[in-house]
mmCIF file of C-alpha atoms in Angstrom:
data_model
loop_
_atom_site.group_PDB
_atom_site.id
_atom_site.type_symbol
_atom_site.label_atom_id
_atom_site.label_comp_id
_atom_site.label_asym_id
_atom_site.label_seq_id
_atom_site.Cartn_x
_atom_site.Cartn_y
_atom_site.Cartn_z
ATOM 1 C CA UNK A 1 12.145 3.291 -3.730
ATOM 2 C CA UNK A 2 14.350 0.303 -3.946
ATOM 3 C CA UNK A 3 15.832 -1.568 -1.051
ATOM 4 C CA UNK A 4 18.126 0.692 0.616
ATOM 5 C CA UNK A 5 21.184 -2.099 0.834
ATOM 6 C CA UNK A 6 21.576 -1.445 4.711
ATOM 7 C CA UNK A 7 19.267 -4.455 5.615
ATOM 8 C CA UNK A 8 16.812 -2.050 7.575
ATOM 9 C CA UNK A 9 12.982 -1.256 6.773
ATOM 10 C CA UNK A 10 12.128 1.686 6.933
ATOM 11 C CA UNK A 11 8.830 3.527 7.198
ATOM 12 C CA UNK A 12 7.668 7.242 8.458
ATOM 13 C CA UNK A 13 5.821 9.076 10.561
ATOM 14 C CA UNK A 14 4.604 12.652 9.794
ATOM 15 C CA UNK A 15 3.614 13.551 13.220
ATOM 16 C CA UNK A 16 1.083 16.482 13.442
ATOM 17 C CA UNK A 17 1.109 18.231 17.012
ATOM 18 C CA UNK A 18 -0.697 21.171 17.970
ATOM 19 C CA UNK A 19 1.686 23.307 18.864
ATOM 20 C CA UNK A 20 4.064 25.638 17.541
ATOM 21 C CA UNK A 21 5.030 28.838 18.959
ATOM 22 C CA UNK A 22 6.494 27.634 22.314
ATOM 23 C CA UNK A 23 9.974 26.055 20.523
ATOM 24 C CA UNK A 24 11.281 24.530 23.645
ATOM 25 C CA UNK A 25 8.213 22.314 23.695
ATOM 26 C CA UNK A 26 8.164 21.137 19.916
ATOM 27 C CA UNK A 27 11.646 20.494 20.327
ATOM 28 C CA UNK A 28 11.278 18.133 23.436
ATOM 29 C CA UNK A 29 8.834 16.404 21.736
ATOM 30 C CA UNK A 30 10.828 15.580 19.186
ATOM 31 C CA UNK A 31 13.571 14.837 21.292
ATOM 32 C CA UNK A 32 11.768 12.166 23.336
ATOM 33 C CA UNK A 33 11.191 9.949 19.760
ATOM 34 C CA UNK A 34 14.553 9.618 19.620
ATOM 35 C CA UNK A 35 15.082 7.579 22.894
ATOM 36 C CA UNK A 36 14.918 8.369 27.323
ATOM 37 C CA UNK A 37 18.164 8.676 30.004
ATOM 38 C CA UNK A 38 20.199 9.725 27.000
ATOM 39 C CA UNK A 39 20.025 5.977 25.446
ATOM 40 C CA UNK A 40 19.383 7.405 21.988
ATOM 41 C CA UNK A 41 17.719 4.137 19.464
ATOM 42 C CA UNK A 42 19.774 3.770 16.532
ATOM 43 C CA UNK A 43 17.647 2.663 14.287
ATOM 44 C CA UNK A 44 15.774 6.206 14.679
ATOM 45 C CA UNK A 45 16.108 9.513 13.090
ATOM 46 C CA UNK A 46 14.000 13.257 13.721
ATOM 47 C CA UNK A 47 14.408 14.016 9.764
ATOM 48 C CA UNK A 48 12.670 17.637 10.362
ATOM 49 C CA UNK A 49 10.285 19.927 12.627
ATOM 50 C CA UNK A 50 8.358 22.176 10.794
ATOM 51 C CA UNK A 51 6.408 24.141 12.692
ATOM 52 C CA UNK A 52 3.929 27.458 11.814
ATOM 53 C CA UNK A 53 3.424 30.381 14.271
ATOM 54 C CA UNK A 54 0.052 31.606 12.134
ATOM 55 C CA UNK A 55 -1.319 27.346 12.418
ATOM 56 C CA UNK A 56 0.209 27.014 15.952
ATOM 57 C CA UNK A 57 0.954 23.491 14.172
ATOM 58 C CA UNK A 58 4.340 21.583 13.871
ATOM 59 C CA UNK A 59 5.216 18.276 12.016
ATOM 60 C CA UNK A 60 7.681 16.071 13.100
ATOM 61 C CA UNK A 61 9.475 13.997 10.777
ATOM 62 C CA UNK A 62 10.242 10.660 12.454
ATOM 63 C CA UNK A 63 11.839 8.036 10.235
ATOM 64 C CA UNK A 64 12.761 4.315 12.053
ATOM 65 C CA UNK A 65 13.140 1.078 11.389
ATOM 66 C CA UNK A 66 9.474 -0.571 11.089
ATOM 67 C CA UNK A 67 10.068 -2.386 14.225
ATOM 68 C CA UNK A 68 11.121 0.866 15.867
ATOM 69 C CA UNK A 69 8.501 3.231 14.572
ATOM 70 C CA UNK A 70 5.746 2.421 16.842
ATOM 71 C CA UNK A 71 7.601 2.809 20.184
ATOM 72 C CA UNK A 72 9.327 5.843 19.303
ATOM 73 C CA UNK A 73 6.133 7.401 18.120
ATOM 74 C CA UNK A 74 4.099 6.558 21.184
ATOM 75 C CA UNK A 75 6.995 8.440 23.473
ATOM 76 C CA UNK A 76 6.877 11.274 21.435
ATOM 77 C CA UNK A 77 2.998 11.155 21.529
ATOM 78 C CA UNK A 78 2.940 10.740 25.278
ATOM 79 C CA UNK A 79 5.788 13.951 25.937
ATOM 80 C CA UNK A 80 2.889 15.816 23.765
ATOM 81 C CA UNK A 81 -0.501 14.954 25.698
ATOM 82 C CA UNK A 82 1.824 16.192 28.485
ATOM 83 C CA UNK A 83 2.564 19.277 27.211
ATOM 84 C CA UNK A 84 -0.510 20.512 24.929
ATOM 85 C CA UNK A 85 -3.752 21.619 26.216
ATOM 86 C CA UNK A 86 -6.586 21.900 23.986
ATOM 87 C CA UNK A 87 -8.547 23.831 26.469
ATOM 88 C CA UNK A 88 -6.176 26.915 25.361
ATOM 89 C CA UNK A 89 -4.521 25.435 22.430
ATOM 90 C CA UNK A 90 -5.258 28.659 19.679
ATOM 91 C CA UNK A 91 -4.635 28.957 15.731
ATOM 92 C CA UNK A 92 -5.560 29.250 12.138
ATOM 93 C CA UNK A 93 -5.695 25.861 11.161
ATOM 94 C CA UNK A 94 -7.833 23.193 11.402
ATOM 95 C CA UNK A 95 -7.047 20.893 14.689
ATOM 96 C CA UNK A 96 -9.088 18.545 17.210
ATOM 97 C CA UNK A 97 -6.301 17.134 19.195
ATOM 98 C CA UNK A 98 -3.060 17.833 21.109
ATOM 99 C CA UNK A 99 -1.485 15.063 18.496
ATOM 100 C CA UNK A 100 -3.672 16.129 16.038
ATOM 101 C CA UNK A 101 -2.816 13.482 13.291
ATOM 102 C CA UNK A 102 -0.245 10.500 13.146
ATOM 103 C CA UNK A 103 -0.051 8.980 9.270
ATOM 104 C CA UNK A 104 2.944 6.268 8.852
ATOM 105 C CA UNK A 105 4.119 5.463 5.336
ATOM 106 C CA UNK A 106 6.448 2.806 3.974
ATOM 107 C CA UNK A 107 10.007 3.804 2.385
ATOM 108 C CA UNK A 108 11.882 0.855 2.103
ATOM 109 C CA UNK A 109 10.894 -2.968 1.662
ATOM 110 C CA UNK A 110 7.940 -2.284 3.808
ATOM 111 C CA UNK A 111 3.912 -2.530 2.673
ATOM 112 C CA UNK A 112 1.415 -0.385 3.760
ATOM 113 C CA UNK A 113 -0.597 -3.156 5.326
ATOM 114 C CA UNK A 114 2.407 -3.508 7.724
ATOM 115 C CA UNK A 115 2.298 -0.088 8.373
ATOM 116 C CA UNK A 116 -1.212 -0.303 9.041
ATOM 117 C CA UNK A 117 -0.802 -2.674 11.525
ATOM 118 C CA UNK A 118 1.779 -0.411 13.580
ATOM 119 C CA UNK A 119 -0.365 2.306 13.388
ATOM 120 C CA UNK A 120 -3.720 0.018 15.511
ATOM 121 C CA UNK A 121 -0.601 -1.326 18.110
ATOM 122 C CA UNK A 122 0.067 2.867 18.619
ATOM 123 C CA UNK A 123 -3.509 3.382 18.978
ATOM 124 C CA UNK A 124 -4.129 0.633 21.278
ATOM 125 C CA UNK A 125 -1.166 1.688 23.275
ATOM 126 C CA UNK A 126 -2.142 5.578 23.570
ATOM 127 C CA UNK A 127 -5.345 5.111 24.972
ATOM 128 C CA UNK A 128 -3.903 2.909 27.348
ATOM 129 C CA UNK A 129 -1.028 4.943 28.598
ATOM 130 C CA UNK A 130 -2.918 8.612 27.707
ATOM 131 C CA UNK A 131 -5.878 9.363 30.204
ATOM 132 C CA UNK A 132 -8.279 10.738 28.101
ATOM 133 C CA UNK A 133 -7.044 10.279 24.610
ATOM 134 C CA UNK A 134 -9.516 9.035 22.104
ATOM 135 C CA UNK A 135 -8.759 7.678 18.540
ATOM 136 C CA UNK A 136 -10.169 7.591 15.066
ATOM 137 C CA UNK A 137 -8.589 5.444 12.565
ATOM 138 C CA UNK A 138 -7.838 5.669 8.737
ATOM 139 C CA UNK A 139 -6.579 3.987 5.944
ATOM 140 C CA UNK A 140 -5.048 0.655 6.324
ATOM 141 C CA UNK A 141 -5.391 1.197 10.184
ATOM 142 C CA UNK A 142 -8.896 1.280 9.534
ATOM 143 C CA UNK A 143 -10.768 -2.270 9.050
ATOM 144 C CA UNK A 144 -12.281 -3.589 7.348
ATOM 145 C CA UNK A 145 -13.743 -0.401 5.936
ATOM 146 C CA UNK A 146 -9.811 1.612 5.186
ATOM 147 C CA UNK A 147 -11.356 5.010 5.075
ATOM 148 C CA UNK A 148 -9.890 7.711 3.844
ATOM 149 C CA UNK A 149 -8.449 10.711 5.922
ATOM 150 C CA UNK A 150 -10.629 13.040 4.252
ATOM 151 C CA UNK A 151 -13.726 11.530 4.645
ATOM 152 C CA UNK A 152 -12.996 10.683 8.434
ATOM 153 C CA UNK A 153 -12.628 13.953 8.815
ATOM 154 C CA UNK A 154 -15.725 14.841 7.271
ATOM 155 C CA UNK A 155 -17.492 12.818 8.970
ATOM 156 C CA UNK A 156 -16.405 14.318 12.501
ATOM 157 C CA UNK A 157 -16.272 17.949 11.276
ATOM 158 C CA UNK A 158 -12.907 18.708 11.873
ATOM 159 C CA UNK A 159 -12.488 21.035 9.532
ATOM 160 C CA UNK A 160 -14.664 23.649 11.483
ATOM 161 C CA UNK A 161 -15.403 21.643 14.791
ATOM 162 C CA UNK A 162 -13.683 22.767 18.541
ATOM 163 C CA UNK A 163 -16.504 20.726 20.668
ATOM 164 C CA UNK A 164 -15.225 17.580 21.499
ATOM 165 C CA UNK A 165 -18.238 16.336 23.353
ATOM 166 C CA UNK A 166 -20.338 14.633 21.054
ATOM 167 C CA UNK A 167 -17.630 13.317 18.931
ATOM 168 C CA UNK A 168 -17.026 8.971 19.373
ATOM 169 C CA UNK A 169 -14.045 7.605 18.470
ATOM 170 C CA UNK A 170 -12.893 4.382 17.091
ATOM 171 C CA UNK A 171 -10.464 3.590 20.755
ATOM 172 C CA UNK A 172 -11.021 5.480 23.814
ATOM 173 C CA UNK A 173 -13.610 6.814 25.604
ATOM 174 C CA UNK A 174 -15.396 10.218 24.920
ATOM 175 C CA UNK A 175 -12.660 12.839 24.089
ATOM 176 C CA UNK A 176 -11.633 14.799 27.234
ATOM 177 C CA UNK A 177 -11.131 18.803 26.322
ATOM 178 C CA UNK A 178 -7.082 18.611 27.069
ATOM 179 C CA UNK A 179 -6.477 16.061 24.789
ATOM 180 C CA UNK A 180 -8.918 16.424 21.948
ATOM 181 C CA UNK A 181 -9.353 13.536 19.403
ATOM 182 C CA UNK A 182 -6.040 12.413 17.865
ATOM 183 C CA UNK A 183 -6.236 10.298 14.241
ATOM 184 C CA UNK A 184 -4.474 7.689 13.820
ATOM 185 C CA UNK A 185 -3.640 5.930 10.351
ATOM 186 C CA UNK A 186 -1.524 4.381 7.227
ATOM 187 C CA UNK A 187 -1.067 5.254 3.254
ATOM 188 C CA UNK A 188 1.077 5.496 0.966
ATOM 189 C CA UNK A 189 3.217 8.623 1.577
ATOM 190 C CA UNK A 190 0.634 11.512 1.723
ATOM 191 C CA UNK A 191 3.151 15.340 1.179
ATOM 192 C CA UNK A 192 2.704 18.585 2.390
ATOM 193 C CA UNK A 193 3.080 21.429 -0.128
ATOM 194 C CA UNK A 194 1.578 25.007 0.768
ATOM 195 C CA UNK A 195 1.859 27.695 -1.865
ATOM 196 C CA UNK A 196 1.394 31.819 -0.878
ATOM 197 C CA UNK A 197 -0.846 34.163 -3.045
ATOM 198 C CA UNK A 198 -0.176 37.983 -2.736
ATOM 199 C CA UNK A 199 -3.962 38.373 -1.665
ATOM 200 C CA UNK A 200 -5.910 38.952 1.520
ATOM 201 C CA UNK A 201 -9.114 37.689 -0.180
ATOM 202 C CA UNK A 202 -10.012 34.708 1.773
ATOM 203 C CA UNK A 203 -12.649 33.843 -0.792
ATOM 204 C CA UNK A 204 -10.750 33.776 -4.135
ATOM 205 C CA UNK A 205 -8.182 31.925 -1.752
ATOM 206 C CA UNK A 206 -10.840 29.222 -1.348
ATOM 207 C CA UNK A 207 -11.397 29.027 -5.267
ATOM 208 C CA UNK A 208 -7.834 28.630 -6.082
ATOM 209 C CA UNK A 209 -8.188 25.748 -3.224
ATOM 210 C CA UNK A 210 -11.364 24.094 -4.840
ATOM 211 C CA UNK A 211 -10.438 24.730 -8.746
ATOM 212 C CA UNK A 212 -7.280 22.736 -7.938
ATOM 213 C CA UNK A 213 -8.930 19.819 -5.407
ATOM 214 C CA UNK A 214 -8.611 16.199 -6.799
ATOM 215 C CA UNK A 215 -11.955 15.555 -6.277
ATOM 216 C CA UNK A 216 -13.280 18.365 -8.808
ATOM 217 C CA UNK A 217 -13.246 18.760 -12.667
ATOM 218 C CA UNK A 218 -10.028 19.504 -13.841
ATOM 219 C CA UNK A 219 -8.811 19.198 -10.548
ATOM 220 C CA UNK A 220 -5.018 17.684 -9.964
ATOM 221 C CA UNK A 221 -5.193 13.701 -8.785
ATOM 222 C CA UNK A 222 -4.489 13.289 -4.951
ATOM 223 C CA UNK A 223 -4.745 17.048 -3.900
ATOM 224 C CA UNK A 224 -6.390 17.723 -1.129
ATOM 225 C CA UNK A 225 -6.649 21.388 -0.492
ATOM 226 C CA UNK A 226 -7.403 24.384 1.617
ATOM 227 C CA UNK A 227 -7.135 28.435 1.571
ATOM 228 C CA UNK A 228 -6.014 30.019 4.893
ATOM 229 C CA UNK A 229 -4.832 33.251 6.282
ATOM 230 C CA UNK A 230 -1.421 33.306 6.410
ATOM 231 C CA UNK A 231 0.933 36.179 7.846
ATOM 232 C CA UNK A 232 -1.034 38.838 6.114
ATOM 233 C CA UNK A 233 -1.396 36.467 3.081
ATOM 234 C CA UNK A 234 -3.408 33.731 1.660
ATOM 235 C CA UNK A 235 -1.816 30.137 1.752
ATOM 236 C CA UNK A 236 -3.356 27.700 -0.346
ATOM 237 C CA UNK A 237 -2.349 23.951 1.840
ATOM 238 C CA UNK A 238 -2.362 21.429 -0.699
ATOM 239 C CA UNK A 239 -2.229 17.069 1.117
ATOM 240 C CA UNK A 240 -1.071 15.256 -1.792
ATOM 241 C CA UNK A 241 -1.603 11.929 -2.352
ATOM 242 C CA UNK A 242 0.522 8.959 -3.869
ATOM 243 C CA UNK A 243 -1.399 7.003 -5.971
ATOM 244 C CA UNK A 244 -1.125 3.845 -8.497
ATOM 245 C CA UNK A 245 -1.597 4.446 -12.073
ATOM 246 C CA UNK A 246 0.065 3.056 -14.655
ATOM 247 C CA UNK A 247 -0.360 6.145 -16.871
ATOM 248 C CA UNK A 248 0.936 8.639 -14.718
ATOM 249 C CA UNK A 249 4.334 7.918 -15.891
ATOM 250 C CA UNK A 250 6.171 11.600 -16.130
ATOM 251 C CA UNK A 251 9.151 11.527 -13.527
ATOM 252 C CA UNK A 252 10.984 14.799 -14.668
ATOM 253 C CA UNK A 253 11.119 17.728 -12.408
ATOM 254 C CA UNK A 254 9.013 19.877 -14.487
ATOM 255 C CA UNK A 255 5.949 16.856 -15.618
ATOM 256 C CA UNK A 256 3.144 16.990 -13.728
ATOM 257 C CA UNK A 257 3.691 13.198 -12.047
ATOM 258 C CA UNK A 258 6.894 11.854 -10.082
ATOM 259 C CA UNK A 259 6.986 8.712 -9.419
ATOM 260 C CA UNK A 260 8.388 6.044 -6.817
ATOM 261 C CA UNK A 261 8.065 2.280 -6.286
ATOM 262 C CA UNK A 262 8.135 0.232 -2.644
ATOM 263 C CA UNK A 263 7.825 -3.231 -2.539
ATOM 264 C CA UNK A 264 7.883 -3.216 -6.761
ATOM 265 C CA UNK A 265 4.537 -1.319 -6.156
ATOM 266 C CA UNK A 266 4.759 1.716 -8.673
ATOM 267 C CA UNK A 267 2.969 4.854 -7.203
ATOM 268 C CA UNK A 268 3.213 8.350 -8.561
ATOM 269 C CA UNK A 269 1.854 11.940 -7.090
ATOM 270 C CA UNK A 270 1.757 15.503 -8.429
ATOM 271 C CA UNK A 271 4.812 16.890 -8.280
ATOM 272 C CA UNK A 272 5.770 20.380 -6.108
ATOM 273 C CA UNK A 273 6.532 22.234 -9.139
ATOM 274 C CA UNK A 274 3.098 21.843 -11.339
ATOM 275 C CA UNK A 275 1.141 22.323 -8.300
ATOM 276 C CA UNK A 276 2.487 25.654 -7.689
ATOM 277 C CA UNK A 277 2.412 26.430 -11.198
ATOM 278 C CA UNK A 278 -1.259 25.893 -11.573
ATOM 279 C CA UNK A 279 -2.043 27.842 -8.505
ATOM 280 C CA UNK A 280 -0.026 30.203 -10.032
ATOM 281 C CA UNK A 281 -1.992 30.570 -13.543
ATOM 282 C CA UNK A 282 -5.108 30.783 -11.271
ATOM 283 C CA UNK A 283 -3.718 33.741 -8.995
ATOM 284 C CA UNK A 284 -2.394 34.992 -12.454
ATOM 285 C CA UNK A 285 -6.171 34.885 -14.196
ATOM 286 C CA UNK A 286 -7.350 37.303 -11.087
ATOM 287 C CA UNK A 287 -4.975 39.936 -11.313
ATOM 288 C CA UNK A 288 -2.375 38.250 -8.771
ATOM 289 C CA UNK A 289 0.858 37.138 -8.128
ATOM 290 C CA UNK A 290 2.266 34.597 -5.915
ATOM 291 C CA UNK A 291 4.994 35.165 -3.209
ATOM 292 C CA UNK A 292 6.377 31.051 -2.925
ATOM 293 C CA UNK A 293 6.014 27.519 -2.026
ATOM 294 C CA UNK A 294 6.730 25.888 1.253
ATOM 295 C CA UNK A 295 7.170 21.975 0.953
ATOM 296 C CA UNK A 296 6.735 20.681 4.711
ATOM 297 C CA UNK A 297 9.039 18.216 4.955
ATOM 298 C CA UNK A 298 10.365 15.995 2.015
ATOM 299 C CA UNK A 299 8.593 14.072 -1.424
ATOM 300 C CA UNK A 300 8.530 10.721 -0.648
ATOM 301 C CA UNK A 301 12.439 9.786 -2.416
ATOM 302 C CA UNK A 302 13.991 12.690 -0.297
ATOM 303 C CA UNK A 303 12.272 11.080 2.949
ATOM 304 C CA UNK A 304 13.660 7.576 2.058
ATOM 305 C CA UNK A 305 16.780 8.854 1.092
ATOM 306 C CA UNK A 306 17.387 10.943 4.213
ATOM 307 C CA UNK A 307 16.258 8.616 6.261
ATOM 308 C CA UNK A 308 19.007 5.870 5.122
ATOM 309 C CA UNK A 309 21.472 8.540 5.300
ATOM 310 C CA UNK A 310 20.499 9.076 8.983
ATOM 311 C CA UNK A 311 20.242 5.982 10.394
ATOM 312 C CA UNK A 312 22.667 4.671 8.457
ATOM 313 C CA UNK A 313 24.890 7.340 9.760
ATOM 314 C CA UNK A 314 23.180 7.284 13.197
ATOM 315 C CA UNK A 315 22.345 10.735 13.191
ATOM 316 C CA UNK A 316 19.523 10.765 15.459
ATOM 317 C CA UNK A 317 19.104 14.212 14.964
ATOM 318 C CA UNK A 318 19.189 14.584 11.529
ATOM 319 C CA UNK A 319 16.555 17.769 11.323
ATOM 320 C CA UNK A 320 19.496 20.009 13.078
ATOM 321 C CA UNK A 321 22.151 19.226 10.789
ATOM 322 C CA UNK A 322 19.338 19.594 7.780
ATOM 323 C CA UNK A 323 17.864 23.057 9.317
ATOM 324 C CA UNK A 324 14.847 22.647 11.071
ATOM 325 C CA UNK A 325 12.176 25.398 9.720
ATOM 326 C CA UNK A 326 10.514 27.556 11.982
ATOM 327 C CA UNK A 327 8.251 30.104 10.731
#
C-alpha cells in the first residue's frame, strides 16, 4: 500500500458491535462516527456495515485520517453502550461486550505502533466517558507484552463465556452486565472471510474449522477459525491474519498469498479464493458441497483504496453508495 498522494494517513477500524437485527440501531451507530449536529468530519468515511441476523453481530467499517480515527471511534462506541444491552443481547456467535471488539490497522503511511497508540487513548477515553465499560488490550495496544487477540481471548474464555463477573480487565473496573467487556487493540490488517458448507453437522463443521487453523499441521498461515450454525447451514468464520514473510510472495488472484506493503513493510495473507477452496476439498472429501463465501468487508488493498476514494471524495457515507450487506 503505497502513499495514497492525497497527503492524508490513513488507518481503520473494524468495529465489532453486538447487535444486528434492530437496523435502525446499527445504522445510528454508524452514523454517529461520522460526526454530531450534522457537522459531518471530512477526513472520515463508514466504508461498510455488515451485519448477521443468525450472530446478532455487525461490523462497521470506519476508515479516517489517523488523527481522526480515535475520536470518531469513541462516538460511535459511546452511541453503542447506549443502545446495546448485554443483559438481553442474544446470538450464535461468540460475544462479551456491547462493542465487542475494536482492532485499528494502518493503510497508508501509517505504522502499527501508531496505531497502537490510538487504540490505549480510545481505551483510556471509554472507560472514562462509559460507566461501566471495562477493557482488555491486544497487540500493539498491549505493552509491553503485545498479545495476541487469540490468546487474550483464551485467556478470558470468550469463546464460550456469558458471566462477566469474575472476568478483570486491563482499564476499568469489574465489567457491569450491560456493557460486557469490550477489547481493544492494533495489527496489521486482520480480514473477515466466512465460507458456507451444505451441512447441518456441527461437528464435521468444527473439523473443516481445525484442519484449516494456522496453528495446526497443514493448517493455512494466519487463519483463525471457527464452525457455526448458520441459517440452517454450517459457516466455517475464518480471522485472517497479515503477516511478514519474505517467501510468501504469490500476489495473483488464484496463489495462495496476496500481498501488500505500508510503510515499505511487505506483509502478505491467505488470499479469499484458496481459503474457500481448501474448505471446499475438505467438504468435498465428506460427501459435501459448499453453498459460498462471504468476505466481511474488504482485503486490506480494497480497504485502502476505498478509503482514499472516500475521503478523498468526502463521501462520508461511503457504505450506502457501496451497498451495505445485511443478512
Amino acid at each position: 500500500m503505497s502513499s495514497s498522494g492525497l497527503g492524508l494517513r490513513l488507518a481503520a477500524c473494524l468495529l465489532n458491535i453486538s447487535e444486528a437485527r434492530r437496523k435502525h440501531i446499527v445504522e445510528k451507530i454508524a452514523n454517529a462516527a461520522l460526526g454530531k449536529n450534522g457537522q459531518k468530519h471530512p477526513e472520515v468515511s463508514v466504508l461498510n456495515i455488515f451485519s448477521d441476523q443468525d450472530y446478532n453481530r455487525s461490523v462497521i467499517t470506519i476508515a479516517a485520517s489517523i488523527d481522526a480515527l480515535g475520536n470518531s471511534v469513541l462516538a460511535a462506541c459511546l452511541e453503542a453502550f447506549q443502545s446495546i444491552d448485554m443483559q438481553v443481547q442474544e446470538g450464535i456467535h461468540p460475544c462479551l461486550g456491547a462493542v465487542d471488539l475494536i482492532p485499528i490497522y494502518p493503510l497508508t503511511d501509517v505504522g502499527v505502533e501508531e496505531c497502537g497508540a490510538v487504540a490505549r487513548s480510545l481505551a483510556e477515553n471509554l472507560v472514562l466517558h462509559v460507566p461501566g465499560c471495562s477493557v482488555f488490550l491486544f497487540g500493539e495496544a498491549d505493552l509491553p507484552e503485545k498479545r495476541t487477540l487469540v490468546q487474550r481471548r483464551k485467556q478470558l474464555g470468550w469463546f464460550t463465556r456469558r458471566d462477566f463477573s469474575a472476568l478483570e480487565p486491563d482499564l476499568g473496573a469489574a465489567p457491569a452486565r450491560r456493557c460486557g467487556l469490550t477489547g481493544i487493540g492494533a495489527s496489521p490488517y486482520v480480514m473477515n472471510c466466512n465460507v458456507t458448507i451444505d451441512s447441518q453437522d456441527l461437528t464435521l463443521g468444527k473439523e473443516i474449522a481445525s484442519a484449516i487453523r494456522g496453528s495446526n499441521v497443514n493448517g493455512l498461515k494466519g487463519v483463525q477459525a471457527m464452525a457455526f450454525p448458520h441459517e440452517g447451514k454450517i459457516e466455517i468464520a475464518c480471522n485472517v491474519e497479515s503477516f511478514q514473510d519474505q517467501e510468501a510472495t504469490e500476489t495473483s488472484d488464484d496463489s495462495q498469498y496476496m500481498a501488500y506493503s505500508v510503510l515499505g513493510d511487505r506483509f502478505s495473507y491467505v488470499s479469499p479464493h484458496y481459503i474457500e477452496a481448501r474448505i471446499k476439498k475438505l467438504a468435498s472429501d465428506q460427501g459435501i458441497g459448499t453453498i459460498g463465501r462471504a468476505l466481511i468487508g474488504f482485503t486490506p488493498q480494497e480497504c485502502k483504496n476505498c478509503a482514499e476514494y472516500a475521503i478523498k471524495k468526502s463521501i462520508g457515507e461511503f457504505w450506502k453508495i457501496r451497498g451495505g450487506i445485511f443478512m
